[in-house]
Short mmCIF file of C-alpha atoms (C1' of nucleotides) and ligand atoms in Angstrom, two decimals:
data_model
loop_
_atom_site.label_atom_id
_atom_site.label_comp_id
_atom_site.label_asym_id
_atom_site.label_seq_id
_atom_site.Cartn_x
_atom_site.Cartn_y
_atom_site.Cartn_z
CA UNK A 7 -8.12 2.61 1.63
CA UNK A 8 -10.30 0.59 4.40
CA UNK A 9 -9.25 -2.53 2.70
CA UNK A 10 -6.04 -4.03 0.51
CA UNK A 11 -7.16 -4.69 -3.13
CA UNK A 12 -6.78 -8.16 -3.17
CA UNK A 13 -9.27 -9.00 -0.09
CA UNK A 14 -11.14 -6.31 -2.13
CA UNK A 15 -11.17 -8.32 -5.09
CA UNK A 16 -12.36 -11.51 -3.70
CA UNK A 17 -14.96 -9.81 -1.13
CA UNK A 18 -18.02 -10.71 -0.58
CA UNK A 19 -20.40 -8.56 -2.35
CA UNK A 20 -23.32 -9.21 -1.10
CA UNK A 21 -22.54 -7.99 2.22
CA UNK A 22 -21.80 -4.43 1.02
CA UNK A 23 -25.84 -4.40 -0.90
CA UNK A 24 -27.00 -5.07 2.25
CA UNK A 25 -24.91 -3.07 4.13
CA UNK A 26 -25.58 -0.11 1.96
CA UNK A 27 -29.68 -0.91 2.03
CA UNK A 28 -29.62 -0.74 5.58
CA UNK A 29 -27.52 2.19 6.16
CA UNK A 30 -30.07 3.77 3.54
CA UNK A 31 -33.08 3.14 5.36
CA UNK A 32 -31.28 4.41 8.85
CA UNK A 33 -29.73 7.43 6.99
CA UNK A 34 -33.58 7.72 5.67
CA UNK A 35 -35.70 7.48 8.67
CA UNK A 36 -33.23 9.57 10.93
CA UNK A 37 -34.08 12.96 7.95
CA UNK A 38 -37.10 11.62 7.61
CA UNK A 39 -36.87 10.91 4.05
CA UNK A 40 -38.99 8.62 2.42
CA UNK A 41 -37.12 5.09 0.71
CA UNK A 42 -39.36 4.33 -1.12
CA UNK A 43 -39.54 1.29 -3.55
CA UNK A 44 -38.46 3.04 -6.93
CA UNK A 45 -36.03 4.33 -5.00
CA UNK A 46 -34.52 1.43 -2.70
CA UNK A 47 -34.43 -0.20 -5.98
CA UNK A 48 -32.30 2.16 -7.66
CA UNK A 49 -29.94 1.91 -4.77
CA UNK A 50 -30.12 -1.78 -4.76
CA UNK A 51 -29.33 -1.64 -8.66
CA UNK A 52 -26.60 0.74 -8.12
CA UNK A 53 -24.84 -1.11 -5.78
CA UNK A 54 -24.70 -3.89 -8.13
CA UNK A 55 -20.80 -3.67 -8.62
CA UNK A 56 -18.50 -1.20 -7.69
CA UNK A 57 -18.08 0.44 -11.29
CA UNK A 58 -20.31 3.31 -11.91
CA UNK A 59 -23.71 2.83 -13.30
CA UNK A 60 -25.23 4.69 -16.24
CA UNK A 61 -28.69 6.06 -15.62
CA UNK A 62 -30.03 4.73 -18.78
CA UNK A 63 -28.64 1.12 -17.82
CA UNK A 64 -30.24 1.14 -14.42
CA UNK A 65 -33.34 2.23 -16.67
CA UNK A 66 -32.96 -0.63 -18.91
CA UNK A 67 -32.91 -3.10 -16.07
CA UNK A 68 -36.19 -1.44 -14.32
CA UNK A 69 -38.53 -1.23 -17.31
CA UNK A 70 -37.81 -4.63 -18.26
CA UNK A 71 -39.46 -5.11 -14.40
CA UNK A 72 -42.24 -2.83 -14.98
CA UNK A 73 -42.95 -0.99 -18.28
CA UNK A 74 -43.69 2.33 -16.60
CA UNK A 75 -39.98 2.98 -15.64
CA UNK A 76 -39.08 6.01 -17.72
CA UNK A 77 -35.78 8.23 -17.77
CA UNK A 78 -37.73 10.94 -15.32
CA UNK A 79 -38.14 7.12 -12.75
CA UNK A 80 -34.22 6.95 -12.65
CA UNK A 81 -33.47 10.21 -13.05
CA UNK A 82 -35.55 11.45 -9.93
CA UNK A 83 -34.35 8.65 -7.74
CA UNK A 84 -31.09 9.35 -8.29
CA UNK A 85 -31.60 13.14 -7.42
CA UNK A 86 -32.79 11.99 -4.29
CA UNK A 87 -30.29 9.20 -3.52
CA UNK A 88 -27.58 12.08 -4.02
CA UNK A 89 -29.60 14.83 -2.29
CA UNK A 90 -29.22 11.81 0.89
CA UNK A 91 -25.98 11.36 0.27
CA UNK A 92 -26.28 7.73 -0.83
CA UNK A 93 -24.90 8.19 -4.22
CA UNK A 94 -22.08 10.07 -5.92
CA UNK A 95 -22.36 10.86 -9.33
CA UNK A 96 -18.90 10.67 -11.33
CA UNK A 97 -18.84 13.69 -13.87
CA UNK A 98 -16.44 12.14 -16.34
CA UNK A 99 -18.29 9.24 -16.62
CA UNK A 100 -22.13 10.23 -16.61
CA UNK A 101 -22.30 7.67 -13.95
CA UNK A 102 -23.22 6.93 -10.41
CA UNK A 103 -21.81 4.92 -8.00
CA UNK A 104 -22.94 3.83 -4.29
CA UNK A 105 -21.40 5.81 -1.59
CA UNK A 106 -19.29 3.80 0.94
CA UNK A 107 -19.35 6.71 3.69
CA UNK A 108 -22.96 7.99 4.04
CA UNK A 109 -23.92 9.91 6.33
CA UNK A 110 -20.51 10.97 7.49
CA UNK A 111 -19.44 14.45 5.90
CA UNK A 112 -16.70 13.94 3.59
CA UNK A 113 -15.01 15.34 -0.01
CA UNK A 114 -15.82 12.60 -2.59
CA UNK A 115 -12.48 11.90 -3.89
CA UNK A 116 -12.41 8.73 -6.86
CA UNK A 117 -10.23 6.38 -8.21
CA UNK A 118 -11.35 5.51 -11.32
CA UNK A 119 -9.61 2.10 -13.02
CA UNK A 120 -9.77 2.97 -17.18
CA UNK A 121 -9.58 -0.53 -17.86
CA UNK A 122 -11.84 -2.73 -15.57
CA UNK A 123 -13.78 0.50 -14.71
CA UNK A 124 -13.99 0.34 -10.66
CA UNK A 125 -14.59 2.91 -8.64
CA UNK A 126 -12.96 3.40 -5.31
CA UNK A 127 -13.94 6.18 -3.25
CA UNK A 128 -11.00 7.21 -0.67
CA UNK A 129 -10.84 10.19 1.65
CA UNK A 130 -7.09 11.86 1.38
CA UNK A 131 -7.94 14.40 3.72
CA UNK A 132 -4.48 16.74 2.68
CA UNK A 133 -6.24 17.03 -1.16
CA UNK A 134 -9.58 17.82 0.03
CA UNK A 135 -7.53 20.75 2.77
CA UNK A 136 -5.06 21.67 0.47
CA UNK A 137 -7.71 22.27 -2.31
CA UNK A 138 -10.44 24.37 0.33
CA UNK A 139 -7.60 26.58 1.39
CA UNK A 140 -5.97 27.22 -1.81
CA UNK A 141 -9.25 28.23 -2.89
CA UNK A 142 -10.09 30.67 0.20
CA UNK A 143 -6.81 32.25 -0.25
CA UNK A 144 -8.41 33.26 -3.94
CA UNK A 145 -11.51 34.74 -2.09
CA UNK A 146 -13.24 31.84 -3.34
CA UNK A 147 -15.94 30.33 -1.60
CA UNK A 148 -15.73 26.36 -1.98
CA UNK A 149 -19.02 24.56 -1.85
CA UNK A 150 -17.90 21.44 -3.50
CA UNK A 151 -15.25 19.49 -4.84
CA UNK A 152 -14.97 17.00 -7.99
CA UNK A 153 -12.16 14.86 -7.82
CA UNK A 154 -11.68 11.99 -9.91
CA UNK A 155 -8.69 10.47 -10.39
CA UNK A 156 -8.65 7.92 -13.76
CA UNK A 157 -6.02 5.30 -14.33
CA UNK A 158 -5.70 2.13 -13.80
CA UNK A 159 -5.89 -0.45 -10.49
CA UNK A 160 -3.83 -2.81 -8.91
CA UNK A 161 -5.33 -5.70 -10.26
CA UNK A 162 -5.46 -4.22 -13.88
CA UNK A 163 -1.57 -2.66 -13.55
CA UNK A 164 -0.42 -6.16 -12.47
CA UNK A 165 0.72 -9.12 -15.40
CA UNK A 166 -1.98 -12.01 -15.84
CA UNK A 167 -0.09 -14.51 -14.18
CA UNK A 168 -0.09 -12.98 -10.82
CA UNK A 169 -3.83 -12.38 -10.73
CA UNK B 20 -3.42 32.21 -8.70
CA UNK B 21 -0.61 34.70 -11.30
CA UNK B 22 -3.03 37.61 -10.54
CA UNK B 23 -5.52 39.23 -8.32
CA UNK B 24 -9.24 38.39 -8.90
CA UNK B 25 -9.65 42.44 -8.98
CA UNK B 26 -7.08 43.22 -11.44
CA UNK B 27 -8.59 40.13 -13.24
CA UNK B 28 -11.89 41.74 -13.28
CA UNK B 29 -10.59 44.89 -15.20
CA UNK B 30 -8.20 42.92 -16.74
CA UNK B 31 -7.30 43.67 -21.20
CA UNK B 32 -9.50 40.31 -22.66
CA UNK B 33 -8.34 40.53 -25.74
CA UNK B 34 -4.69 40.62 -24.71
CA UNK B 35 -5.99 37.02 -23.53
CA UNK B 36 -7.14 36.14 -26.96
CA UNK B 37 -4.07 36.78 -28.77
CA UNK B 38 -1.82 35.54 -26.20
CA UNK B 39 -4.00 32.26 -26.32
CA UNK B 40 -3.89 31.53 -30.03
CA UNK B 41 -0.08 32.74 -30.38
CA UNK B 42 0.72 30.19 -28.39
CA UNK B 43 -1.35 27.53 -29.93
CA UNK B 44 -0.07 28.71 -33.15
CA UNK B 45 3.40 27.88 -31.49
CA UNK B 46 2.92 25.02 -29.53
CA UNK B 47 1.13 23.27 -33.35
CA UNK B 48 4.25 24.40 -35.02
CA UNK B 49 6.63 23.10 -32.33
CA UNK B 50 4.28 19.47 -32.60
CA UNK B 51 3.65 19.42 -36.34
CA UNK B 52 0.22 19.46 -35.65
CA UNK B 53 -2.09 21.79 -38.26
CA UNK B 54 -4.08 24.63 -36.66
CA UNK B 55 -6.70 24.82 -39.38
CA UNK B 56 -9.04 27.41 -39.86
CA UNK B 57 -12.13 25.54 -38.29
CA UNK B 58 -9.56 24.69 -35.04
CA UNK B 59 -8.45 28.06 -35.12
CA UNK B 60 -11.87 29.29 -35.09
CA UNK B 61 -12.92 27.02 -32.02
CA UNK B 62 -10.42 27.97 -29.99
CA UNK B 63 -11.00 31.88 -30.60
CA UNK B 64 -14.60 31.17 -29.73
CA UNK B 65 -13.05 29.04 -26.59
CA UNK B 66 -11.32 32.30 -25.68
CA UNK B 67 -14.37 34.62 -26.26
CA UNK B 68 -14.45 34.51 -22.11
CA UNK B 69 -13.37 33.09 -19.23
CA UNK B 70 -16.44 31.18 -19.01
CA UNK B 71 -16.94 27.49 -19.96
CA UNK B 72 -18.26 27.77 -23.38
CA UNK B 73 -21.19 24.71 -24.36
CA UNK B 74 -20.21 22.80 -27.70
CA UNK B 75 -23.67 23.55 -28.69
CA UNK B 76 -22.70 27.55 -28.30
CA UNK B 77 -19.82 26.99 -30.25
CA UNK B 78 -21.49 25.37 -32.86
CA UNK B 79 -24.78 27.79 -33.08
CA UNK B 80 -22.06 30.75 -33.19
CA UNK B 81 -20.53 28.87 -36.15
CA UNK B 82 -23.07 27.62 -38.31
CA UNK B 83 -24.39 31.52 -38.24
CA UNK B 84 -21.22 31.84 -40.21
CA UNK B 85 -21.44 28.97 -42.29
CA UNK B 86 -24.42 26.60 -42.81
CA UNK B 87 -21.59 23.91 -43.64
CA UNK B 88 -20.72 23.47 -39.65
CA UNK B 89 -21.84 20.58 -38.06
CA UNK B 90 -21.99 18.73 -34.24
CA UNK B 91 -18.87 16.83 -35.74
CA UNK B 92 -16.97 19.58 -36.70
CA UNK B 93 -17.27 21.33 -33.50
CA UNK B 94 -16.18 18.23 -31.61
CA UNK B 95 -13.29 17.66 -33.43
CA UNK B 96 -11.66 20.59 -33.44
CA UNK B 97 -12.10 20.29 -29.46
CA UNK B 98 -10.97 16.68 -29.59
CA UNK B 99 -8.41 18.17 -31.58
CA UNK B 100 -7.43 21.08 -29.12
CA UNK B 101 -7.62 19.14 -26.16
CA UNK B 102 -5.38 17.04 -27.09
CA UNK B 103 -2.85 19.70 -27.83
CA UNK B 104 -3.75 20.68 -24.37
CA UNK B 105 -4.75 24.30 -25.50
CA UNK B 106 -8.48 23.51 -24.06
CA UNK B 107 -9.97 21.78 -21.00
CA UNK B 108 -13.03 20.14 -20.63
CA UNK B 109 -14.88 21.18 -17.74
CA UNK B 110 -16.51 17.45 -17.03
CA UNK B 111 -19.27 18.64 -13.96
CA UNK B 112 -20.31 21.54 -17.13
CA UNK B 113 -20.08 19.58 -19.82
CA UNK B 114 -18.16 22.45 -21.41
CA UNK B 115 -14.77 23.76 -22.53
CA UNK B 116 -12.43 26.27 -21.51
CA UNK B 117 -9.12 27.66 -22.75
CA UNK B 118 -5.94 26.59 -21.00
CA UNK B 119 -3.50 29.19 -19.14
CA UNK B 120 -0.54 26.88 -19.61
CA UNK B 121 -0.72 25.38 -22.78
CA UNK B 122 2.96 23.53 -22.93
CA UNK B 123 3.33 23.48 -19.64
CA UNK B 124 2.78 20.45 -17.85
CA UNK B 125 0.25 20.48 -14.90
CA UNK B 126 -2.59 19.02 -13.25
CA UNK B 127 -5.94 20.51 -14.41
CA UNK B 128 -7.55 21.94 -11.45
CA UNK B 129 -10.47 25.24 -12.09
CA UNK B 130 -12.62 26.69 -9.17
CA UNK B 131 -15.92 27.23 -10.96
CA UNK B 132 -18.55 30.42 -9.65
CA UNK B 133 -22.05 28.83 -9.64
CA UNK B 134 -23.08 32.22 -9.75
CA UNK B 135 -21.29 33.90 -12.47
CA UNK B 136 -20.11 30.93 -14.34
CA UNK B 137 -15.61 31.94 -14.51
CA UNK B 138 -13.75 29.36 -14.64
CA UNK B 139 -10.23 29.61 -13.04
CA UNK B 140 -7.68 27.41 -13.21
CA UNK B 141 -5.19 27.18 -10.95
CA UNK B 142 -2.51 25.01 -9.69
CA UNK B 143 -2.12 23.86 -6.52
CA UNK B 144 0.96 21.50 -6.62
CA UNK B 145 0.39 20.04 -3.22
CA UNK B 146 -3.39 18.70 -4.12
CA UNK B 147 -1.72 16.83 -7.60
CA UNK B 148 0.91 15.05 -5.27
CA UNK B 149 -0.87 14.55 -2.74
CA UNK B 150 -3.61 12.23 -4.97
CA UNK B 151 -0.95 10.90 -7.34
CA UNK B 152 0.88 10.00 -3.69
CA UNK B 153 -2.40 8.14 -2.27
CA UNK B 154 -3.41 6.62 -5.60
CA UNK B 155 0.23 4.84 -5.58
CA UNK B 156 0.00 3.65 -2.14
CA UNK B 157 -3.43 2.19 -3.10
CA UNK B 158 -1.70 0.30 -6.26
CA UNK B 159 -3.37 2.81 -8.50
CA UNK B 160 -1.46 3.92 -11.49
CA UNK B 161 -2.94 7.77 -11.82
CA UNK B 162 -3.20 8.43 -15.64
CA UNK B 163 -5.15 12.06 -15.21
CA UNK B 164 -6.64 14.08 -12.24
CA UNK B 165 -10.23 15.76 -12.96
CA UNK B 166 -10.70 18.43 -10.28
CA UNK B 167 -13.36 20.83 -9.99
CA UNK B 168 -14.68 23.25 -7.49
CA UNK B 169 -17.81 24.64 -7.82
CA UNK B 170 -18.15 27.62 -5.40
CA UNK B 171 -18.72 31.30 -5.85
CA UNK B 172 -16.02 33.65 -6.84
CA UNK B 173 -14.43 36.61 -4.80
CA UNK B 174 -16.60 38.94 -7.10
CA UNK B 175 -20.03 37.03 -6.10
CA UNK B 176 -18.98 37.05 -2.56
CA UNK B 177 -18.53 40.33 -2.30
CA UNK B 178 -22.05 42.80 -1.13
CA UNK B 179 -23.16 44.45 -4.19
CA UNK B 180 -21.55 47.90 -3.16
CA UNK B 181 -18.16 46.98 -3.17
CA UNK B 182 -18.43 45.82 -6.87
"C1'" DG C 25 1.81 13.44 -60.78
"C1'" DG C 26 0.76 9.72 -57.46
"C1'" DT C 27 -0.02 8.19 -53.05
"C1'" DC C 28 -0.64 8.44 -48.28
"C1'" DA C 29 -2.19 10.50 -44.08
"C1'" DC C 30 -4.96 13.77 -42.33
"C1'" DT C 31 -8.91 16.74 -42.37
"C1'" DT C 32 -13.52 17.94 -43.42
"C1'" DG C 33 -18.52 17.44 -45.13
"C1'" DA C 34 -22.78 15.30 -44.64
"C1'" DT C 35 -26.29 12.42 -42.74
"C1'" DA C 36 -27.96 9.87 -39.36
"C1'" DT C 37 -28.38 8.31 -34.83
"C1'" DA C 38 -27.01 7.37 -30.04
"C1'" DA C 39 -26.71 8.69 -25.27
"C1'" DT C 40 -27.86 11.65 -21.57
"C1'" DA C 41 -31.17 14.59 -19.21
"C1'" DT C 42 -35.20 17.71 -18.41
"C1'" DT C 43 -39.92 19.90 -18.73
"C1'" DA C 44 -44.69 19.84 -18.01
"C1'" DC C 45 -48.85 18.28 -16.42
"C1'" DA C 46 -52.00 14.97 -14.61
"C1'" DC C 47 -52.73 11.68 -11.08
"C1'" DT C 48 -51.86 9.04 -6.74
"C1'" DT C 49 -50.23 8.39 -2.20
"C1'" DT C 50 -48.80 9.94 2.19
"C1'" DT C 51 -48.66 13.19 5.84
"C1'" DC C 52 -50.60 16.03 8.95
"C1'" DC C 53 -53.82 18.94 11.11
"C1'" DG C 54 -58.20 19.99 13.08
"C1'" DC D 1 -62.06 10.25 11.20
"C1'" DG D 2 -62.07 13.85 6.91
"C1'" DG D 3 -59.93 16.64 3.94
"C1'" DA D 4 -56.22 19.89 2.55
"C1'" DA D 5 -51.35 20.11 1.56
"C1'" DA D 6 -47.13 18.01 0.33
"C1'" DA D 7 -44.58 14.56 -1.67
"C1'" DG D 8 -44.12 11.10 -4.98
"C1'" DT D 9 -45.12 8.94 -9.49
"C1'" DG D 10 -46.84 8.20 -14.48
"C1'" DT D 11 -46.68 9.74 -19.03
"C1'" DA D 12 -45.51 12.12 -23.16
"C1'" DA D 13 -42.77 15.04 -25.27
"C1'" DT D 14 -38.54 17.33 -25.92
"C1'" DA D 15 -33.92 19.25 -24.94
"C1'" DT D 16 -29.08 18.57 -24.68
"C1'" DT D 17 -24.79 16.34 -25.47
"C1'" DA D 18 -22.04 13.28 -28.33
"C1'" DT D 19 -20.72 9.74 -31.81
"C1'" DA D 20 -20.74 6.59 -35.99
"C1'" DT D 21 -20.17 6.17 -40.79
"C1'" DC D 22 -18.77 6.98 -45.26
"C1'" DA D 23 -17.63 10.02 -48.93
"C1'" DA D 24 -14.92 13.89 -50.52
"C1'" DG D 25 -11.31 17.28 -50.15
"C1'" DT D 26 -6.53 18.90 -48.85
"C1'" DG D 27 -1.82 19.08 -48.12
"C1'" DA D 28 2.79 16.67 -47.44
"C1'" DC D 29 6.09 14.01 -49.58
"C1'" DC D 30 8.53 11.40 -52.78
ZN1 ZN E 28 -18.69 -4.82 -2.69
ZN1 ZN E 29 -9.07 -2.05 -12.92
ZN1 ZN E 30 -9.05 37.17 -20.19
ZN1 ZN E 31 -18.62 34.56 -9.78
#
DNA sequence: GGTCACTTGATATAATATTACACTTTTCCG
DNA sequence: CGGAAAAGTGTAATATTATATCAAGTGACC
């Protein structure tokens, strides 16, 4: 964790969309990848919250903008956002979620509250090590890991009156 | 990993089989929980390889048999078996798979070949603590760990010749 | 035998994701 | 510049995965 979960709680928001836009258009120009609208957009409207997204709710939002949004609109953004490595896609969920870390290589590891449904991505380097070598030892090749953990947060394990 | 991926490669499959749905047969009896026919069934089909099997496959397979089985009855016999922990869902495949351990608590953690589709679980104790250890010092109550690594097998790796 | 919990049958529908093809925009090269 | 190639988008249809709902059957238990 970067930050505690309580300055985390009452962050300001609006500084990680922008944060995340402009890392996105860096990120972009340095591959020489094209941001386009549809696809800033998508970003935009995935960084939104930090709970994971479903593609059919970012969909909702975006036709309601303009009619012509259809599932292959999201869908093909997103494929792009992850192929930049400006989204993560949580497999238990059918979601996405922004990544905080792109650009930089690292195993996307989640934390994945149950109840209030945040996502927090963290980097425990030891799981993604441990995990890489137990798998060489097997003769298995590792080309990427899935790890979500689901439970619940802080803020959701702790009683009402102390929130 | 209990064996070696070449001995698993010749390895008796339908030792598996039985082995699998003795001890389901068991571990229902020891929970009071009914291993019907239709579960039965599922979980033999579950077992059919060491691949993750679709719900779709499962439920094309059955309805050959009998026109009576339906999307619902496939999924809840899986509910039903994953639950009893005698099946895993494979959440990056969308798909099931038969667990090694049934009874036996542990952390669900499967390397996955891209190429050739096996699924192997394994446990790596260090990777379970190691999350369960960060979640907690994040505040995070960790309810269930979802790990998969997609990869290709010792087999796949290997130059055709030595196969 | 009656009742209760659990299981299944049956129909419909929801939610998630992809294919295919035509068209437009951008890039890039000469 | 002009024009071909590549990349991106629009559009319609369809595939895949999963659940909701309600009625009927089955077995456990008293
Ligand atoms: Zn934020
Ligand atoms: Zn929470
Ligand atoms: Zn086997
Ligand atoms: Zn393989």
């Amino acid at each position: 964790m970067s930050i505690s979960k309580q300055a985390f709680d009452r962050h300001d928001h609006s500084a990680c969309v922008v944060s995340a836009l402009d890392a996105a258009e860096l990120l972009c120009a340095r591959h020489g990848a094209r941001l386009t609208g549809r696809r800033r957009r998508v970003l935009e409207l995935v960084w939104r919250s930090h709970q994971a997204v479903k593609a059919y709710d970012l969909l909702a939002q975006m036709a309601r903008e303009d009619p012509s949004v259809k599932p292959p609109t999201v869908y093909r953004a997103l494929d792009f956002l992850i192929a930049q490595g400006l989204v993560h896609r949580i497999e238990s969920l059918n979601a996405f979620v922004g990544c905080v870390r792109p650009g930089q290589a690292h195993h996307e590891q989640f934390l994945i509250c149950d109840d209030c449904g945040t996502v927090q991505e963290v980097e425990v380097p030891e799981v993604g090590r441990s995990l890489t070598k137990a798998a060489t030892s097997a003769g298995f090749q590792a080309d990427h890991q899935t790890i979500e953990v689901h439970g619940r947060c802080d803020t959701c394990c702790q009683p009402a009156s102390r929130r």
